[in-house]
PDB file of C-alpha atoms in Angstrom:
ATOM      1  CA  UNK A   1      86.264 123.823  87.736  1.00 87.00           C
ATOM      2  CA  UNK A   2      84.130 120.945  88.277  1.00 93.00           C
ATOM      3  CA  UNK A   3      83.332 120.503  92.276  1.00 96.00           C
ATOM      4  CA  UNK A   4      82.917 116.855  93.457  1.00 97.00           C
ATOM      5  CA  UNK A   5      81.256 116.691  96.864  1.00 98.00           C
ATOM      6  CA  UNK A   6      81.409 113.083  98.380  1.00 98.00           C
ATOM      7  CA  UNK A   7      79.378 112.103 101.629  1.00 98.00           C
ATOM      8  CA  UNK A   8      79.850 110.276 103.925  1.00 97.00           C
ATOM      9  CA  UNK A   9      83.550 111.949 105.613  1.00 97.00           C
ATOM     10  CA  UNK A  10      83.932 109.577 107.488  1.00 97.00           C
ATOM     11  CA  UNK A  11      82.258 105.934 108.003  1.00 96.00           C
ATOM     12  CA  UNK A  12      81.986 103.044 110.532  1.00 97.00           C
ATOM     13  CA  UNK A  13      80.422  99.843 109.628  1.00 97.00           C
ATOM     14  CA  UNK A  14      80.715  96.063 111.021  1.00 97.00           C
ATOM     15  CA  UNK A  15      81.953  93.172 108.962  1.00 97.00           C
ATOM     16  CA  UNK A  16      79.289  91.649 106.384  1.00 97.00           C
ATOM     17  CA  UNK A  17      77.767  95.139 106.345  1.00 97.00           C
ATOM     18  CA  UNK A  18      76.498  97.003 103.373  1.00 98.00           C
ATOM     19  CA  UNK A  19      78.271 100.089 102.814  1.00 98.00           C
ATOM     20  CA  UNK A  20      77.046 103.074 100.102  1.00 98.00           C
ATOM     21  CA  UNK A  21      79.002 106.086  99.486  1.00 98.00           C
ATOM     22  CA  UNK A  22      77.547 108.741  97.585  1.00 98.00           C
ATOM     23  CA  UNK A  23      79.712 111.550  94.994  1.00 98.00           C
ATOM     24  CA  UNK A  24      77.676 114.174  93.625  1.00 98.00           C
ATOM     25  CA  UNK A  25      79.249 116.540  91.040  1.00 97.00           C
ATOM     26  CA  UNK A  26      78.779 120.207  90.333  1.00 97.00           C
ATOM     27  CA  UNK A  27      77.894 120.047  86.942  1.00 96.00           C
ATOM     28  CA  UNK A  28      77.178 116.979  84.351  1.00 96.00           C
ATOM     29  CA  UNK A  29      79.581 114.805  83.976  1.00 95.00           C
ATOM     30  CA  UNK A  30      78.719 112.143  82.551  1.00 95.00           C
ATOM     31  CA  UNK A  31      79.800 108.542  83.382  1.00 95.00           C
ATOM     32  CA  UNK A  32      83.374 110.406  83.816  1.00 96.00           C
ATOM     33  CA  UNK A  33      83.358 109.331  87.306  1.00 97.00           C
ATOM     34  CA  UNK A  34      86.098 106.851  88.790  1.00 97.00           C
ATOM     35  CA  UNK A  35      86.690 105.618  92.670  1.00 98.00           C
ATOM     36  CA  UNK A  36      89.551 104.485  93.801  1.00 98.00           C
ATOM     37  CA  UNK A  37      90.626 103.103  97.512  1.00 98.00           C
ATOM     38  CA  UNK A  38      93.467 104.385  98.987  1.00 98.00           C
ATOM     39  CA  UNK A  39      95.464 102.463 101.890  1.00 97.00           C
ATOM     40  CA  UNK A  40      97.609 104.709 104.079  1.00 94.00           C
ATOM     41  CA  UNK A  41     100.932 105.134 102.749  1.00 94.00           C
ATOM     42  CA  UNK A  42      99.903 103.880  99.625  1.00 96.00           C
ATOM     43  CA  UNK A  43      98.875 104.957  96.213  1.00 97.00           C
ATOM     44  CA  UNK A  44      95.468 105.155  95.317  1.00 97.00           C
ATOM     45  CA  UNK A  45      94.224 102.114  93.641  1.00 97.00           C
ATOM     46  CA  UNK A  46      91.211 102.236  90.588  1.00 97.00           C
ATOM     47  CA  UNK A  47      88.319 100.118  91.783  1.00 98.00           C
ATOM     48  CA  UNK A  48      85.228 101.359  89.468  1.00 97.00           C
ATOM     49  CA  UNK A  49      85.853 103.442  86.376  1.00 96.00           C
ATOM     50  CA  UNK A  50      83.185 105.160  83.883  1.00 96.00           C
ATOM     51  CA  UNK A  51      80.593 105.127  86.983  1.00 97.00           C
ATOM     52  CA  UNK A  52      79.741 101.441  87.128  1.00 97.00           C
ATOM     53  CA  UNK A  53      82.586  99.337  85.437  1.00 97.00           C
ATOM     54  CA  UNK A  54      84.656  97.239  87.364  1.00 97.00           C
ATOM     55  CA  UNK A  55      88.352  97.377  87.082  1.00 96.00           C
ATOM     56  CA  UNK A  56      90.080  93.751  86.284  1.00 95.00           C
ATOM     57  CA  UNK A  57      91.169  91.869  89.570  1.00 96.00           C
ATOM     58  CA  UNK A  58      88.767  93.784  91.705  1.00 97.00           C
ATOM     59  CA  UNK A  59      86.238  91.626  93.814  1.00 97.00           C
ATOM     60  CA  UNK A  60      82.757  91.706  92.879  1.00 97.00           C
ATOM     61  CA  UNK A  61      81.159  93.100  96.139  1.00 98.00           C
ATOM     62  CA  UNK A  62      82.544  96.685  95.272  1.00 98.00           C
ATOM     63  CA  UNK A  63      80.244  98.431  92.855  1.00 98.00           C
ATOM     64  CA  UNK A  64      79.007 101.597  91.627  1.00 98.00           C
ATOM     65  CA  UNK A  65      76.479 103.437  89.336  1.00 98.00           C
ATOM     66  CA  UNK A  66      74.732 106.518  88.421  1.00 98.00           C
ATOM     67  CA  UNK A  67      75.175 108.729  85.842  1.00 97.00           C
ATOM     68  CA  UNK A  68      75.231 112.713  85.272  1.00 97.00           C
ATOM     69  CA  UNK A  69      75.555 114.405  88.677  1.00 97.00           C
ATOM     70  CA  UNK A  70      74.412 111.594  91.206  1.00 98.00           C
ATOM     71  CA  UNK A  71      76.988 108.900  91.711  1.00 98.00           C
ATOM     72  CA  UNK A  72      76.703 105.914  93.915  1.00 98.00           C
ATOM     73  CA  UNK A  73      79.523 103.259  95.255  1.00 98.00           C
ATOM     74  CA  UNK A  74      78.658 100.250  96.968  1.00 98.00           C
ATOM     75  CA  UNK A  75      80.608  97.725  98.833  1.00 98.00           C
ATOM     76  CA  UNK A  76      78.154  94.944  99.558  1.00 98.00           C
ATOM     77  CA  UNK A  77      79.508  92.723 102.433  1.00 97.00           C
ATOM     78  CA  UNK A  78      82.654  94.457 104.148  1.00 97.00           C
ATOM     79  CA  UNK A  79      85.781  92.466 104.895  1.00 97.00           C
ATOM     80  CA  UNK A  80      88.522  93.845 107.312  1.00 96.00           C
ATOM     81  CA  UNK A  81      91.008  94.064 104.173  1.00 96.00           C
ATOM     82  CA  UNK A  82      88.581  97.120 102.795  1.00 97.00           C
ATOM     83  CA  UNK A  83      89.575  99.412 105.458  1.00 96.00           C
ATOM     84  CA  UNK A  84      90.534 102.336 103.931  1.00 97.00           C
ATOM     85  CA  UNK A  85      89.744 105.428 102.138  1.00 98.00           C
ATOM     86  CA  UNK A  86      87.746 106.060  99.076  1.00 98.00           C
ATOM     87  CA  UNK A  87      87.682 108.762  96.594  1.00 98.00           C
ATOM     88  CA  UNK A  88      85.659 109.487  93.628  1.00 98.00           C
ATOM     89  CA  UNK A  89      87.223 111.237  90.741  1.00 97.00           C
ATOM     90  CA  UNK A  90      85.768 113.124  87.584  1.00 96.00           C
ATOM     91  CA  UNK A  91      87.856 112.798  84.210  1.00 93.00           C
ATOM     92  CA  UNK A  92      85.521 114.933  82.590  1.00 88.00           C
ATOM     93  CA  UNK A  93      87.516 118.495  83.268  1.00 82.00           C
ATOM     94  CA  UNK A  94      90.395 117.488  83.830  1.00 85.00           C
ATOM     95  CA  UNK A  95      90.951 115.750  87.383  1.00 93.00           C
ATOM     96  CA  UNK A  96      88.448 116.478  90.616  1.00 95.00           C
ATOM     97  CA  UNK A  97      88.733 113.950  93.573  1.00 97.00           C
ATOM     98  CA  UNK A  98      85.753 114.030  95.961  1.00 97.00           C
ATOM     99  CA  UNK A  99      87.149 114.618  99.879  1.00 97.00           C
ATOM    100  CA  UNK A 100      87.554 111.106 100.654  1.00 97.00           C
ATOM    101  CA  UNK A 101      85.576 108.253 102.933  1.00 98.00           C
ATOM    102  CA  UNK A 102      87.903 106.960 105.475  1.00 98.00           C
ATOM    103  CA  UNK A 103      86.041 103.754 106.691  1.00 97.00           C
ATOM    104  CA  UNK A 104      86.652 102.431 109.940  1.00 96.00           C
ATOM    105  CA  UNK A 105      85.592  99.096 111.011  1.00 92.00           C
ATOM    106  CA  UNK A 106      83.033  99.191 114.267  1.00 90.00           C
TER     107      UNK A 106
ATOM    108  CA  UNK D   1     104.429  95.292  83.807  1.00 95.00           C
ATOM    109  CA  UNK D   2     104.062  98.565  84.083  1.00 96.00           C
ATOM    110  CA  UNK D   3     106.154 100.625  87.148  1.00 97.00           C
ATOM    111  CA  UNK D   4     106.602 104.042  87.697  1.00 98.00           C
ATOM    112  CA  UNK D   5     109.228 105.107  89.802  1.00 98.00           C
ATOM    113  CA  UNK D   6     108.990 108.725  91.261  1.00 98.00           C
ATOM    114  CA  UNK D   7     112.633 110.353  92.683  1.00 98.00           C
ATOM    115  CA  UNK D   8     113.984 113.701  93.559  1.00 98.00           C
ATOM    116  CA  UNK D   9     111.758 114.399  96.884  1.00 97.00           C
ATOM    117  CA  UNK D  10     113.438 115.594  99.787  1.00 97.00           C
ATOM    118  CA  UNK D  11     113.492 118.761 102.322  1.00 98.00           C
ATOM    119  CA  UNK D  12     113.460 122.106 100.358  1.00 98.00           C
ATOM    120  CA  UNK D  13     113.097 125.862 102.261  1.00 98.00           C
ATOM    121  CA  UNK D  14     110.530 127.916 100.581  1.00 98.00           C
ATOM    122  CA  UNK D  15     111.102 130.066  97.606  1.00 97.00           C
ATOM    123  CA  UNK D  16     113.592 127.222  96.028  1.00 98.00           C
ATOM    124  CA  UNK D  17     113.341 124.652  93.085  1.00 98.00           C
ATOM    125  CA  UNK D  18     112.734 121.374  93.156  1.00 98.00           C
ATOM    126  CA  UNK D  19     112.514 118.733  90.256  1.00 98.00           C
ATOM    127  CA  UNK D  20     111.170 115.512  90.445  1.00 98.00           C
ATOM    128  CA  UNK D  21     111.692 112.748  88.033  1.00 98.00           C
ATOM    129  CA  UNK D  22     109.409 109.737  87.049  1.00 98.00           C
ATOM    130  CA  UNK D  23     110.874 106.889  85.681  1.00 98.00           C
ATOM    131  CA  UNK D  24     108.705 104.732  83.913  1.00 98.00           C
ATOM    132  CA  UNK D  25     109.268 100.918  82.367  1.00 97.00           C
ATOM    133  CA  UNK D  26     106.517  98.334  81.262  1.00 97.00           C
ATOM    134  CA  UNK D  27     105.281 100.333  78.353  1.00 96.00           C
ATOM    135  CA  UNK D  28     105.874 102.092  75.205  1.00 97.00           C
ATOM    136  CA  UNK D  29     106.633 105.878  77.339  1.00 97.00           C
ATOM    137  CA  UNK D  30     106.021 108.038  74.302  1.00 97.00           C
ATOM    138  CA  UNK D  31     102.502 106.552  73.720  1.00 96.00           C
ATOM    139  CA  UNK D  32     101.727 107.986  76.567  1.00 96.00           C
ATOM    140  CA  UNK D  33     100.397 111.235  78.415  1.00 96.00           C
ATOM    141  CA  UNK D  34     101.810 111.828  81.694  1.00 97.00           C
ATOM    142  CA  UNK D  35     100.078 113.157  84.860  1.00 97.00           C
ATOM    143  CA  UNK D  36     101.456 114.532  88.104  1.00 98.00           C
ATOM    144  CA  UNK D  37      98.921 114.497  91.383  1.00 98.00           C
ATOM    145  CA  UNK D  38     100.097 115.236  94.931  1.00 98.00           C
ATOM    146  CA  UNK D  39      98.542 114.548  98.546  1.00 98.00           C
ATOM    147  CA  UNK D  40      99.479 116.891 101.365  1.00 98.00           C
ATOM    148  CA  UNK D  41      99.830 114.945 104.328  1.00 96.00           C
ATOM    149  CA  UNK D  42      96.323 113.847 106.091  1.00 94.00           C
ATOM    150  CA  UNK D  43      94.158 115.333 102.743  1.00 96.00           C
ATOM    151  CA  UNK D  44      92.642 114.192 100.196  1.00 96.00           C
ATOM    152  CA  UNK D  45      93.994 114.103  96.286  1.00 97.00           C
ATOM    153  CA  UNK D  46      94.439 117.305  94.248  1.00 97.00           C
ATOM    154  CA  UNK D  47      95.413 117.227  90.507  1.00 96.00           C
ATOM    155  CA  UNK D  48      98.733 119.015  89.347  1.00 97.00           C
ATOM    156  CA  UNK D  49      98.820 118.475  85.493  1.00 97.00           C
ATOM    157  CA  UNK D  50      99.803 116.057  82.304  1.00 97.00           C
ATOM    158  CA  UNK D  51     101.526 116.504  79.880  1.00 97.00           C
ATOM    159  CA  UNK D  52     100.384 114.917  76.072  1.00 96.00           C
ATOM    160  CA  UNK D  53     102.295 112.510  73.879  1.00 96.00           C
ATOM    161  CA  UNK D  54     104.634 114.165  71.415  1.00 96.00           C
ATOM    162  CA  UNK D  55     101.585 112.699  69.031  1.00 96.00           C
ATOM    163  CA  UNK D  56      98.910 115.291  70.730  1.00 94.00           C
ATOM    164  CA  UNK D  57     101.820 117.728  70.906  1.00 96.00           C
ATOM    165  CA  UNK D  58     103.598 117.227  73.733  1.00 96.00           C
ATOM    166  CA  UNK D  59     101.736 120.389  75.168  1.00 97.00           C
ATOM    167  CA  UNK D  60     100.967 120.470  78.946  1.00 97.00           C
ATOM    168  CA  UNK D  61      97.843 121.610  81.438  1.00 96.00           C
ATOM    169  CA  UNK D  62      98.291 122.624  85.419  1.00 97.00           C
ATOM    170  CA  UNK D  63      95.824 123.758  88.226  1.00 96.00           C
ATOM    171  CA  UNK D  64      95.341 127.251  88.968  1.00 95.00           C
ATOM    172  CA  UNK D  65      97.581 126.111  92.302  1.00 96.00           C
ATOM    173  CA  UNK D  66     100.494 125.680  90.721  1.00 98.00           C
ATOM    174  CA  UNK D  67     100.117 127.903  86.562  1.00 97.00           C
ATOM    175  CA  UNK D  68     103.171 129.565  86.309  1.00 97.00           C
ATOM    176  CA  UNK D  69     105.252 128.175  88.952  1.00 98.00           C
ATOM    177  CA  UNK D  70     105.464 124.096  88.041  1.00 98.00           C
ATOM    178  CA  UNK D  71     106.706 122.752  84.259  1.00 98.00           C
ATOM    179  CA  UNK D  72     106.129 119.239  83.190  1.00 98.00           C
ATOM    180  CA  UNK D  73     108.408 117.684  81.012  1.00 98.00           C
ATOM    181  CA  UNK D  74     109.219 114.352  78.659  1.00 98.00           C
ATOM    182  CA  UNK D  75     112.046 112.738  77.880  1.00 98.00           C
ATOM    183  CA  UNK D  76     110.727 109.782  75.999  1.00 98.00           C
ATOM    184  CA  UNK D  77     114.538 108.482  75.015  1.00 97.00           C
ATOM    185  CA  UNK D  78     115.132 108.172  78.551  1.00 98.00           C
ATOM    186  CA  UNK D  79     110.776 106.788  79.284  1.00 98.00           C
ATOM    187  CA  UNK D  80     111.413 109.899  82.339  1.00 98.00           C
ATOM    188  CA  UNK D  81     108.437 112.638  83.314  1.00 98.00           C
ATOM    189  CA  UNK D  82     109.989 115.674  84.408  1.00 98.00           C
ATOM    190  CA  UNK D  83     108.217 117.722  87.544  1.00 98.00           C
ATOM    191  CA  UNK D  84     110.238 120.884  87.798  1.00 98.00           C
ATOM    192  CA  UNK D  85     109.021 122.919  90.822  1.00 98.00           C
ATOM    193  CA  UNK D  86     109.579 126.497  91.113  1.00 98.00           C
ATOM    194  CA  UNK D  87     108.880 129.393  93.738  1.00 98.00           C
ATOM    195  CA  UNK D  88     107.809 126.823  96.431  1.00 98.00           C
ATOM    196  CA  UNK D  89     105.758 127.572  99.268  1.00 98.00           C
ATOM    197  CA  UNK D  90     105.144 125.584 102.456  1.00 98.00           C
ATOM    198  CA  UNK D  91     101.851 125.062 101.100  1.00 97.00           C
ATOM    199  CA  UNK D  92     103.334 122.371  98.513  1.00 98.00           C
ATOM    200  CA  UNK D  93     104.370 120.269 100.890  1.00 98.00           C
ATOM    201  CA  UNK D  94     103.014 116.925  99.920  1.00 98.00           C
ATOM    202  CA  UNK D  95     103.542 113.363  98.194  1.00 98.00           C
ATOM    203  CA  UNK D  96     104.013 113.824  94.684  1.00 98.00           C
ATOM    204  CA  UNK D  97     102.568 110.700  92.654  1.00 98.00           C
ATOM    205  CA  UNK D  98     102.929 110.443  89.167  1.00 98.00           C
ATOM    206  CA  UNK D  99     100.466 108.433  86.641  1.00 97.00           C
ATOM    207  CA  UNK D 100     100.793 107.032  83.049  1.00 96.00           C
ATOM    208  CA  UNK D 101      97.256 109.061  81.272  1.00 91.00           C
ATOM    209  CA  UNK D 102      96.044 112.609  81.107  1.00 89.00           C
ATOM    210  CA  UNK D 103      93.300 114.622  79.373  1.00 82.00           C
ATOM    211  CA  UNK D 104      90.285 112.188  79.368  1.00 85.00           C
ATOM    212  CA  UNK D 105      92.316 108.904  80.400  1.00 89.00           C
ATOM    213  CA  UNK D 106      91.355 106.499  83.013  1.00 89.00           C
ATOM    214  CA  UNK D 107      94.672 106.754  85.225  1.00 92.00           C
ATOM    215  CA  UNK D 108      94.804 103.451  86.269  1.00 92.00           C
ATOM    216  CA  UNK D 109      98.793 103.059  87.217  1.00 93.00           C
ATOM    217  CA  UNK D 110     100.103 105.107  89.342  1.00 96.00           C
ATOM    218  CA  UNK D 111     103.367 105.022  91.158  1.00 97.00           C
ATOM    219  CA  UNK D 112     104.663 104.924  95.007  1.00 96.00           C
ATOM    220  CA  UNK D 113     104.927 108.818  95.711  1.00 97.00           C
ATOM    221  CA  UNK D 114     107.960 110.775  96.547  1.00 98.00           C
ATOM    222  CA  UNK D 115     107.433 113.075  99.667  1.00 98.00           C
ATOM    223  CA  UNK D 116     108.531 116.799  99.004  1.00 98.00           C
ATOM    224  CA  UNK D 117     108.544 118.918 102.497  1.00 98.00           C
ATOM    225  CA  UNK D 118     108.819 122.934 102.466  1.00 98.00           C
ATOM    226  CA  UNK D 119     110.285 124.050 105.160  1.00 97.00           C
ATOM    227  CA  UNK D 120     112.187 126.969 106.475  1.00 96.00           C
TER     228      UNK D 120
END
């Protein structure tokens, strides 16, 4: 099984901030590589699919790239409404979700 | 627009069946490949299986966590994914989501969750 192994667990950032998240995955994958933010009680939504593409609807300050093993997602000026939790996801064999960002507002 | 509608969670003791429908509308169903995922309450997303389009088969994958003990099934007359749970342990607790996709898709619709509990 293909291992995903997302960093940061757990992230705190102010309003206007810059915020990276980083996915790496156990073996090549690709640009199989998804994120999605999930609100609580809530299903997880797609943000970025195939690594850097961004999903229809979704506002431009989210982000992501890389390619392979090394995966990167961006949001590039917080807002309050992105609190939440992210998750990358490899399609490549079948499903792997990375172990979630929860991102906190400081 | 696309909606799936999962149904059939609810309070089940351990060693007992379960089955969990998805209703789906929005979409030609039997195009489709279905997908089951489930969340166990404060963790993170775990994949349970798809099953193909009668096209590709109609044939069906699961996790090593749940091979042998869970079936996915179609009825495309009725645009319903079947989840039929077997042998539960507490261990399954979770919320159940199901998706439209599977195999190589992009699962981009996904529907509200029904909560299954195991519980003695």
């Amino acid at each position: 099984d293909i291992q995903m192994t997302q960093s940061p667990s757990s992230l705190s950032a102010s309003v206007g901030d810059r915020v990276t998240i980083t996915c790496q995955a156990s073996q090549d994958i690709s640009n199989y590589l998804n994120w999605y933010q999930q609100k609580p009680g809530k299903a997880p939504k797609l943000l970025i699919y195939d690594a850097s593409n961004l999903e229809t609807g979704v506002p431009s300050r989210f982000s992501g790239s890389g390619s392979g093993t090394d995966f990167t997602f961006t949001i590039s000026s917080l807002q309050p409404e992105d609190i939440a939790t992210y998750y990358c996801q490899q399609y490549d064999n079948p499903y792997t979700f990375g172990q979630g960002t929860k991102l906190e507002i400081k | 627009e696309v909606q799936l509608v999962e149904s059939g969670g609810g309070l089940v003791k351990p060693g007992r069946s379960l089955r969990l429908s998805c209703t789906a509308s929005g979409f030609t169903f039997g195009d489709y490949a279905m997908s089951w995922f489930r969340q166990a309450p404060g963790k993170g997303l775990e994949w349970v299986g798809f099953i193909r389009s009668k096209a590709y088969g109609g044939t069906t994958e699961y996790a090593a966590s749940v091979k042998g003990r869970f079936t996915i099934s179609r009825d495309d007359s009725k645009s319903i994914a079947y989840l039929q749970m077997n042998s539960l342990k507490t261990e399954d607790t979770a919320v159940y989501y199901c998706t439209r996709g599977g195999g190589y898709d992009i699962l981009t619709e996904w529907g509200q969750g029904t909560l299954v509990t195991v519980s003695s």
